[in-house]
Tab-separated table of C-alpha atoms (C1' of nucleotides) and ligand atoms in Angstrom:
chain	number	residue	atom	x	y	z
A	228	UNK	CA	0.000	0.000	0.000
A	229	UNK	CA	0.966	3.644	-0.456
A	230	UNK	CA	2.575	5.266	2.609
A	231	UNK	CA	2.623	8.849	3.746
A	232	UNK	CA	6.025	10.355	4.399
A	233	UNK	CA	7.150	13.864	5.247
A	234	UNK	CA	9.300	13.704	2.121
A	235	UNK	CA	6.385	13.429	-0.275
A	236	UNK	CA	4.560	16.144	1.624
A	237	UNK	CA	7.619	18.389	1.493
A	238	UNK	CA	7.835	17.980	-2.278
A	239	UNK	CA	4.139	18.637	-2.702
A	240	UNK	CA	4.389	21.796	-0.653
A	241	UNK	CA	7.570	23.076	-2.269
A	242	UNK	CA	5.962	22.556	-5.649
A	243	UNK	CA	2.813	24.364	-4.557
A	244	UNK	CA	4.694	27.389	-3.276
A	245	UNK	CA	6.260	27.876	-6.680
A	246	UNK	CA	4.762	30.022	-9.389
A	247	UNK	CA	6.036	28.259	-12.480
A	248	UNK	CA	7.633	25.082	-13.793
A	249	UNK	CA	10.742	23.830	-12.016
A	250	UNK	CA	13.163	20.964	-12.494
A	251	UNK	CA	13.644	18.173	-9.971
A	252	UNK	CA	17.186	19.346	-9.331
A	253	UNK	CA	16.181	22.926	-8.657
A	254	UNK	CA	13.364	21.822	-6.365
A	255	UNK	CA	15.832	19.636	-4.487
A	256	UNK	CA	18.171	22.610	-4.047
A	257	UNK	CA	15.320	24.730	-2.756
A	258	UNK	CA	14.348	22.080	-0.226
A	259	UNK	CA	17.917	21.622	0.917
A	260	UNK	CA	18.328	25.385	1.290
A	261	UNK	CA	15.369	25.450	3.665
A	262	UNK	CA	17.059	22.843	5.820
A	263	UNK	CA	15.336	19.741	4.554
A	264	UNK	CA	17.634	16.699	4.320
A	265	UNK	CA	15.546	15.086	1.587
A	266	UNK	CA	17.410	13.030	-0.996
A	267	UNK	CA	17.551	13.795	-4.691
A	268	UNK	CA	16.217	10.404	-5.761
A	269	UNK	CA	13.247	10.892	-3.498
A	270	UNK	CA	12.427	14.206	-5.128
A	271	UNK	CA	12.528	12.553	-8.543
A	272	UNK	CA	10.270	9.756	-7.337
A	273	UNK	CA	7.812	12.086	-5.622
A	274	UNK	CA	7.505	14.299	-8.693
A	275	UNK	CA	6.953	11.324	-10.971
A	276	UNK	CA	4.254	10.047	-8.620
A	277	UNK	CA	2.537	13.416	-8.368
A	278	UNK	CA	2.487	13.628	-12.150
A	279	UNK	CA	0.923	10.178	-12.469
A	280	UNK	CA	-1.681	11.013	-9.851
A	281	UNK	CA	-2.570	14.231	-11.643
A	282	UNK	CA	-1.370	16.463	-8.835
A	283	UNK	CA	1.420	17.850	-10.982
A	284	UNK	CA	1.779	18.909	-14.587
A	285	UNK	CA	4.969	17.979	-16.365
A	286	UNK	CA	6.552	18.985	-19.608
A	287	UNK	CA	9.871	18.849	-21.396
A	288	UNK	CA	11.736	22.134	-21.526
A	289	UNK	CA	12.978	23.182	-24.948
A	290	UNK	CA	16.344	21.741	-23.898
A	291	UNK	CA	14.782	18.393	-23.021
A	292	UNK	CA	14.769	18.699	-19.229
A	293	UNK	CA	11.665	17.533	-17.336
A	294	UNK	CA	9.867	20.330	-15.521
A	295	UNK	CA	7.060	20.093	-12.988
A	296	UNK	CA	4.389	22.366	-11.580
A	297	UNK	CA	1.569	21.996	-9.072
A	298	UNK	CA	-1.583	21.252	-11.018
A	299	UNK	CA	-4.558	23.301	-9.918
A	300	UNK	CA	-7.030	22.410	-12.643
A	301	UNK	CA	-8.372	18.913	-12.743
A	302	UNK	CA	-9.179	18.851	-16.417
A	303	UNK	CA	-6.862	18.529	-19.386
A	304	UNK	CA	-5.164	21.789	-20.294
A	305	UNK	CA	-1.997	23.355	-21.666
A	306	UNK	CA	0.484	26.025	-20.683
A	307	UNK	CA	1.867	29.403	-21.678
A	308	UNK	CA	5.336	29.565	-20.157
A	309	UNK	CA	7.841	32.392	-19.773
A	310	UNK	CA	11.197	31.273	-21.139
A	311	UNK	CA	12.967	33.643	-18.761
A	312	UNK	CA	11.309	33.360	-15.340
A	313	UNK	CA	9.111	30.276	-15.670
A	314	UNK	CA	5.865	32.147	-15.000
A	315	UNK	CA	3.071	29.949	-16.242
A	316	UNK	CA	-0.497	30.508	-17.365
A	317	UNK	CA	-2.833	27.546	-17.665
A	318	UNK	CA	-4.856	27.602	-20.826
A	319	UNK	CA	-7.751	25.595	-22.139
A	320	UNK	CA	-8.540	25.353	-25.803
A	321	UNK	CA	-11.259	23.017	-26.926
A	322	UNK	CA	-10.618	24.025	-30.513
A	323	UNK	CA	-7.073	22.685	-30.314
A	324	UNK	CA	-8.252	19.481	-28.646
A	325	UNK	CA	-10.722	18.840	-31.431
A	326	UNK	CA	-8.155	19.731	-34.063
A	327	UNK	CA	-5.579	17.302	-32.680
A	328	UNK	CA	-8.120	14.530	-32.473
A	329	UNK	CA	-9.385	15.034	-36.009
A	330	UNK	CA	-5.933	15.381	-37.534
A	331	UNK	CA	-5.035	12.011	-36.043
A	332	UNK	CA	-8.139	10.162	-37.125
A	333	UNK	CA	-8.084	11.699	-40.606
A	334	UNK	CA	-4.756	9.956	-41.134
A	335	UNK	CA	-5.815	6.667	-39.580
A	336	UNK	CA	-3.948	7.206	-36.342
A	337	UNK	CA	-5.376	5.847	-33.094
A	338	UNK	CA	-4.675	6.426	-29.389
A	339	UNK	CA	-3.675	9.979	-30.137
A	340	UNK	CA	-2.283	12.358	-27.587
A	341	UNK	CA	-0.586	15.680	-28.145
A	342	UNK	CA	2.033	18.068	-26.885
A	343	UNK	CA	0.974	21.708	-27.030
A	344	UNK	CA	3.033	24.321	-25.218
A	345	UNK	CA	3.393	28.023	-25.896
A	346	UNK	CA	6.640	29.670	-24.829
A	347	UNK	CA	7.420	33.371	-24.754
A	348	UNK	CA	8.541	36.270	-22.598
A	349	UNK	CA	6.035	37.411	-19.994
A	350	UNK	CA	5.193	41.115	-19.788
A	351	UNK	CA	7.603	41.709	-16.931
A	352	UNK	CA	10.500	39.873	-18.530
A	353	UNK	CA	9.822	41.673	-21.797
A	354	UNK	CA	10.381	45.001	-20.051
A	355	UNK	CA	13.525	43.783	-18.293
A	356	UNK	CA	14.953	42.483	-21.545
A	357	UNK	CA	14.318	45.835	-23.230
A	358	UNK	CA	16.078	47.689	-20.429
A	359	UNK	CA	19.058	45.356	-20.486
A	360	UNK	CA	20.151	46.536	-23.926
B	257	UNK	CA	33.661	29.307	-44.728
B	258	UNK	CA	31.484	26.215	-44.879
B	259	UNK	CA	33.107	23.159	-46.417
B	260	UNK	CA	31.604	20.182	-48.212
B	261	UNK	CA	32.478	16.787	-46.797
B	262	UNK	CA	31.239	13.304	-47.580
B	263	UNK	CA	30.185	13.061	-43.921
B	264	UNK	CA	27.602	15.835	-44.135
B	265	UNK	CA	26.353	14.411	-47.399
B	266	UNK	CA	26.092	10.945	-45.871
B	267	UNK	CA	23.998	12.279	-43.001
B	268	UNK	CA	21.770	14.236	-45.362
B	269	UNK	CA	21.208	11.156	-47.486
B	270	UNK	CA	20.653	8.772	-44.579
B	271	UNK	CA	18.132	11.197	-43.167
B	272	UNK	CA	16.380	11.508	-46.502
B	273	UNK	CA	16.082	7.758	-46.988
B	274	UNK	CA	14.231	7.476	-43.715
B	275	UNK	CA	10.495	7.716	-43.416
B	276	UNK	CA	10.141	9.157	-39.929
B	277	UNK	CA	11.970	10.845	-37.093
B	278	UNK	CA	15.215	9.280	-35.903
B	279	UNK	CA	17.729	9.994	-33.181
B	280	UNK	CA	21.341	10.930	-33.846
B	281	UNK	CA	22.490	7.690	-32.265
B	282	UNK	CA	20.221	5.526	-34.363
B	283	UNK	CA	21.230	7.364	-37.533
B	284	UNK	CA	24.862	6.828	-36.592
B	285	UNK	CA	24.226	3.103	-36.131
B	286	UNK	CA	22.526	2.933	-39.509
B	287	UNK	CA	25.438	4.665	-41.187
B	288	UNK	CA	27.973	2.420	-39.481
B	289	UNK	CA	25.994	-0.658	-40.500
B	290	UNK	CA	26.251	0.372	-44.133
B	291	UNK	CA	30.022	0.525	-43.793
B	292	UNK	CA	30.441	4.239	-43.228
B	293	UNK	CA	33.177	5.078	-40.732
B	294	UNK	CA	31.555	8.386	-39.772
B	295	UNK	CA	31.969	9.529	-36.177
B	296	UNK	CA	29.133	10.042	-33.721
B	297	UNK	CA	30.052	13.645	-32.926
B	298	UNK	CA	29.987	14.420	-36.627
B	299	UNK	CA	26.469	13.048	-36.935
B	300	UNK	CA	25.358	15.246	-34.057
B	301	UNK	CA	26.996	18.289	-35.646
B	302	UNK	CA	25.585	17.589	-39.090
B	303	UNK	CA	22.046	17.143	-37.764
B	304	UNK	CA	22.241	20.343	-35.742
B	305	UNK	CA	23.457	22.194	-38.831
B	306	UNK	CA	20.741	20.755	-41.054
B	307	UNK	CA	18.142	21.811	-38.505
B	308	UNK	CA	19.474	25.368	-38.390
B	309	UNK	CA	19.554	25.557	-42.172
B	310	UNK	CA	15.963	24.337	-42.383
B	311	UNK	CA	16.873	21.115	-44.160
B	312	UNK	CA	15.764	19.038	-41.185
B	313	UNK	CA	12.916	19.164	-38.721
B	314	UNK	CA	13.692	18.401	-35.116
B	315	UNK	CA	11.606	17.686	-32.075
B	316	UNK	CA	11.880	16.260	-28.606
B	317	UNK	CA	10.508	12.760	-28.174
B	318	UNK	CA	8.140	12.233	-25.268
B	319	UNK	CA	11.163	10.925	-23.370
B	320	UNK	CA	13.163	14.063	-24.114
B	321	UNK	CA	15.445	12.702	-26.823
B	322	UNK	CA	16.122	14.887	-29.872
B	323	UNK	CA	14.786	13.419	-33.095
B	324	UNK	CA	15.400	14.541	-36.664
B	325	UNK	CA	13.757	14.142	-40.031
B	326	UNK	CA	14.447	15.380	-43.548
B	327	UNK	CA	12.357	18.487	-44.075
B	328	UNK	CA	10.491	18.583	-47.333
B	329	UNK	CA	8.259	21.593	-46.801
B	330	UNK	CA	9.851	24.978	-46.593
B	331	UNK	CA	7.178	26.644	-44.536
B	332	UNK	CA	6.424	26.292	-40.837
B	333	UNK	CA	4.478	23.157	-39.993
B	334	UNK	CA	3.931	20.445	-37.423
B	335	UNK	CA	3.906	16.654	-37.252
B	336	UNK	CA	1.733	13.662	-36.614
B	337	UNK	CA	4.072	10.907	-35.452
B	338	UNK	CA	3.600	7.191	-34.863
B	339	UNK	CA	4.824	6.311	-31.391
B	340	UNK	CA	5.641	2.804	-32.548
B	341	UNK	CA	7.335	3.029	-35.957
B	342	UNK	CA	8.111	6.732	-36.281
B	343	UNK	CA	6.012	7.191	-39.424
B	344	UNK	CA	5.409	10.900	-39.778
B	345	UNK	CA	2.821	13.066	-41.499
B	346	UNK	CA	3.518	16.754	-41.973
B	347	UNK	CA	0.564	18.927	-41.092
B	348	UNK	CA	-0.222	22.585	-41.476
B	349	UNK	CA	-2.777	24.329	-39.353
B	350	UNK	CA	-3.152	28.063	-39.681
B	351	UNK	CA	-5.847	27.982	-37.023
B	352	UNK	CA	-3.392	26.645	-34.468
B	353	UNK	CA	-0.789	29.206	-35.472
B	354	UNK	CA	-3.221	32.049	-34.944
B	355	UNK	CA	-4.440	30.540	-31.696
B	356	UNK	CA	-0.920	30.262	-30.263
B	357	UNK	CA	-0.118	33.807	-31.256
B	358	UNK	CA	-3.277	35.261	-29.761
B	359	UNK	CA	-3.055	33.261	-26.521
B	360	UNK	CA	0.409	34.689	-25.998
B	361	UNK	CA	-0.442	38.293	-26.728
B	362	UNK	CA	-3.657	38.144	-24.702
B	363	UNK	CA	-1.512	37.446	-21.661
B	364	UNK	CA	1.115	40.054	-22.477
B	365	UNK	CA	3.692	37.541	-23.673
B	366	UNK	CA	6.062	38.518	-26.484
B	367	UNK	CA	8.417	36.604	-28.778
B	368	UNK	CA	6.135	33.616	-28.653
B	369	UNK	CA	6.886	30.282	-30.212
B	370	UNK	CA	5.156	26.978	-29.731
B	371	UNK	CA	5.568	23.236	-29.581
B	372	UNK	CA	2.724	21.348	-31.230
B	373	UNK	CA	3.114	17.638	-31.917
B	374	UNK	CA	0.499	14.930	-32.264
B	375	UNK	CA	1.521	11.389	-31.361
B	376	UNK	CA	-0.429	8.203	-31.955
B	377	UNK	CA	-0.386	4.788	-33.536
B	378	UNK	CA	-0.475	4.746	-37.324
B	379	UNK	CA	-3.028	2.534	-39.070
B	380	UNK	CA	-0.521	-0.238	-39.663
B	381	UNK	CA	0.819	-0.254	-36.112
B	382	UNK	CA	-2.731	-0.180	-34.785
B	383	UNK	CA	-3.442	-3.456	-36.572
B	384	UNK	CA	-0.197	-5.056	-35.370
B	385	UNK	CA	-0.911	-4.053	-31.794
B	386	UNK	CA	-4.385	-5.557	-31.983
B	387	UNK	CA	-2.987	-8.848	-33.300
B	388	UNK	CA	-0.320	-9.012	-30.635
B	389	UNK	CA	-2.847	-9.501	-27.863
C	199	DT	C1'	1.527	-1.091	22.678
C	200	DG	C1'	4.707	-4.201	20.559
C	201	DT	C1'	5.997	-6.472	16.511
C	202	DA	C1'	6.267	-8.206	11.828
C	203	DT	C1'	5.892	-6.766	7.232
C	204	DT	C1'	7.404	-4.219	3.579
C	205	DA	C1'	7.154	0.351	1.169
C	206	DT	C1'	10.233	4.122	1.181
C	207	DT	C1'	14.429	6.411	1.567
C	208	DG	C1'	19.017	8.050	0.147
C	209	DA	C1'	24.069	7.673	-0.732
C	210	DT	C1'	26.152	6.061	-4.442
C	211	DA	C1'	26.884	3.796	-8.713
C	212	DA	C1'	25.423	3.449	-13.227
C	213	DC	C1'	23.394	4.913	-17.436
C	214	DG	C1'	22.627	7.467	-21.690
C	215	DA	C1'	22.256	11.517	-24.502
C	216	DA	C1'	24.823	15.238	-25.803
C	217	DT	C1'	28.829	18.133	-25.830
C	218	DC	C1'	33.759	19.186	-25.413
C	219	DT	C1'	38.853	18.473	-26.301
C	220	DC	C1'	42.397	18.548	-29.279
C	221	DA	C1'	45.511	16.317	-32.364
C	222	DT	C1'	44.835	14.930	-37.039
C	223	DT	C1'	42.752	15.275	-41.487
C	224	DA	C1'	41.352	17.269	-45.668
C	225	DC	C1'	38.560	21.094	-48.034
C	226	DT	C1'	39.332	25.526	-50.587
C	227	DG	C1'	41.080	29.530	-52.616
C	228	DT	C1'	45.135	31.169	-54.445
D	171	DA	C1'	51.241	22.535	-54.861
D	172	DC	C1'	50.551	24.878	-50.731
D	173	DA	C1'	49.070	27.536	-46.813
D	174	DG	C1'	45.283	28.421	-43.995
D	175	DT	C1'	41.878	26.670	-41.395
D	176	DA	C1'	37.242	24.298	-41.080
D	177	DA	C1'	35.930	19.731	-40.112
D	178	DT	C1'	36.625	15.303	-38.171
D	179	DG	C1'	36.554	11.677	-34.563
D	180	DA	C1'	38.174	8.921	-30.530
D	181	DG	C1'	37.801	9.562	-26.164
D	182	DA	C1'	36.878	12.299	-22.085
D	183	DT	C1'	33.415	14.909	-19.855
D	184	DT	C1'	29.084	16.835	-18.458
D	185	DC	C1'	24.568	16.420	-16.878
D	186	DG	C1'	19.888	14.692	-16.133
D	187	DT	C1'	17.901	10.686	-14.652
D	188	DT	C1'	17.410	5.926	-13.042
D	189	DA	C1'	19.069	1.630	-10.631
D	190	DT	C1'	21.086	-0.558	-6.464
D	191	DC	C1'	20.539	-2.044	-2.007
D	192	DA	C1'	21.196	-1.704	2.868
D	193	DA	C1'	18.993	1.019	6.338
D	194	DT	C1'	14.845	3.173	7.881
D	195	DA	C1'	10.177	3.924	9.145
D	196	DA	C1'	5.039	3.673	7.996
D	197	DT	C1'	1.288	0.551	8.512
D	198	DA	C1'	-1.482	-3.525	9.837
D	199	DC	C1'	-2.484	-6.406	13.229
D	200	DA	C1'	-1.791	-9.524	17.346
E	219	MN	MN1	-4.787	19.419	-25.328
E	220	MN	MN1	2.864	26.081	-35.514
E	221	ZN	ZN1	8.969	36.018	-17.213
E	222	ZN	ZN1	3.448	3.101	-36.931
DNA sequence: TGTATTATTGATAACGAATCTCATTACTGT
DNA sequence: ACAGTAATGAGATTCGTTATCAATAATACA
């Protein structure tokens, strides 16, 4: 049976107190910095579990790293992510869902799923970038 | 200046004679199997170059591995990919392009780009899977 | 409450994709 | 032909992630 440990709870909370997507490594650093002696492997395991259970969203960064975020919405949705600061907006788009489904079936594909992420610079980071040069 | 080598040409050709997306490692294996003594690092470099020059499409597999494919279309497009055999269909969808752009700007995001891939089982692999069980 | 069971943990090793190093090779323009 | 230098490739290295496995601790139950 599944057991409750302070480690899983610590990961859940650290994830929840974070605005955007974070990597397992960075979350582990954060936890360590706050005095938690949690192990890296445990963070990886907890995040994978949370993702399976639907308590966390996960995606691959453009560089191929796995990133996680506390999932607030229960239903299927996508994300608009700031490349600079990680700020994330959850977005729903039935039109895109229908499109993906029909594109697949039109070509005889079954068991279709899709990856839809929008990346950009959030308003704040856009200003900062302009000032920097 | 850029130089022409048989290695780059070999990668271009191997990529072109392949139906779907392939990893650098698998393309390197293929080349080696046909007797080519090309180095792995060279395959990685050639694929990266082809992608920059628009001669190859690239995407991250669901597991985070970089995959490449000879690019036939010049314009921006997306892909419908078979999870089992890699068979790929190029798809255009202006509606999705506009949607991504507007979602970003509605939330004050700039310099938006997007990742849109549809994965599934192609017709042939669907049949094989059904027979297997 | 004590105890047996066993899921979980975590330090470490191992793995795999991708990149870097750098001596050697071989395009290219002259 | 030759000099200049971009490209190559074997091997080392980096880095994210997973596997190992002995130690730990959560849970069920006597
Ligand atoms: Mn969707
Ligand atoms: Mn697009
Ligand atoms: Zn930002
Ligand atoms: Zn297939």
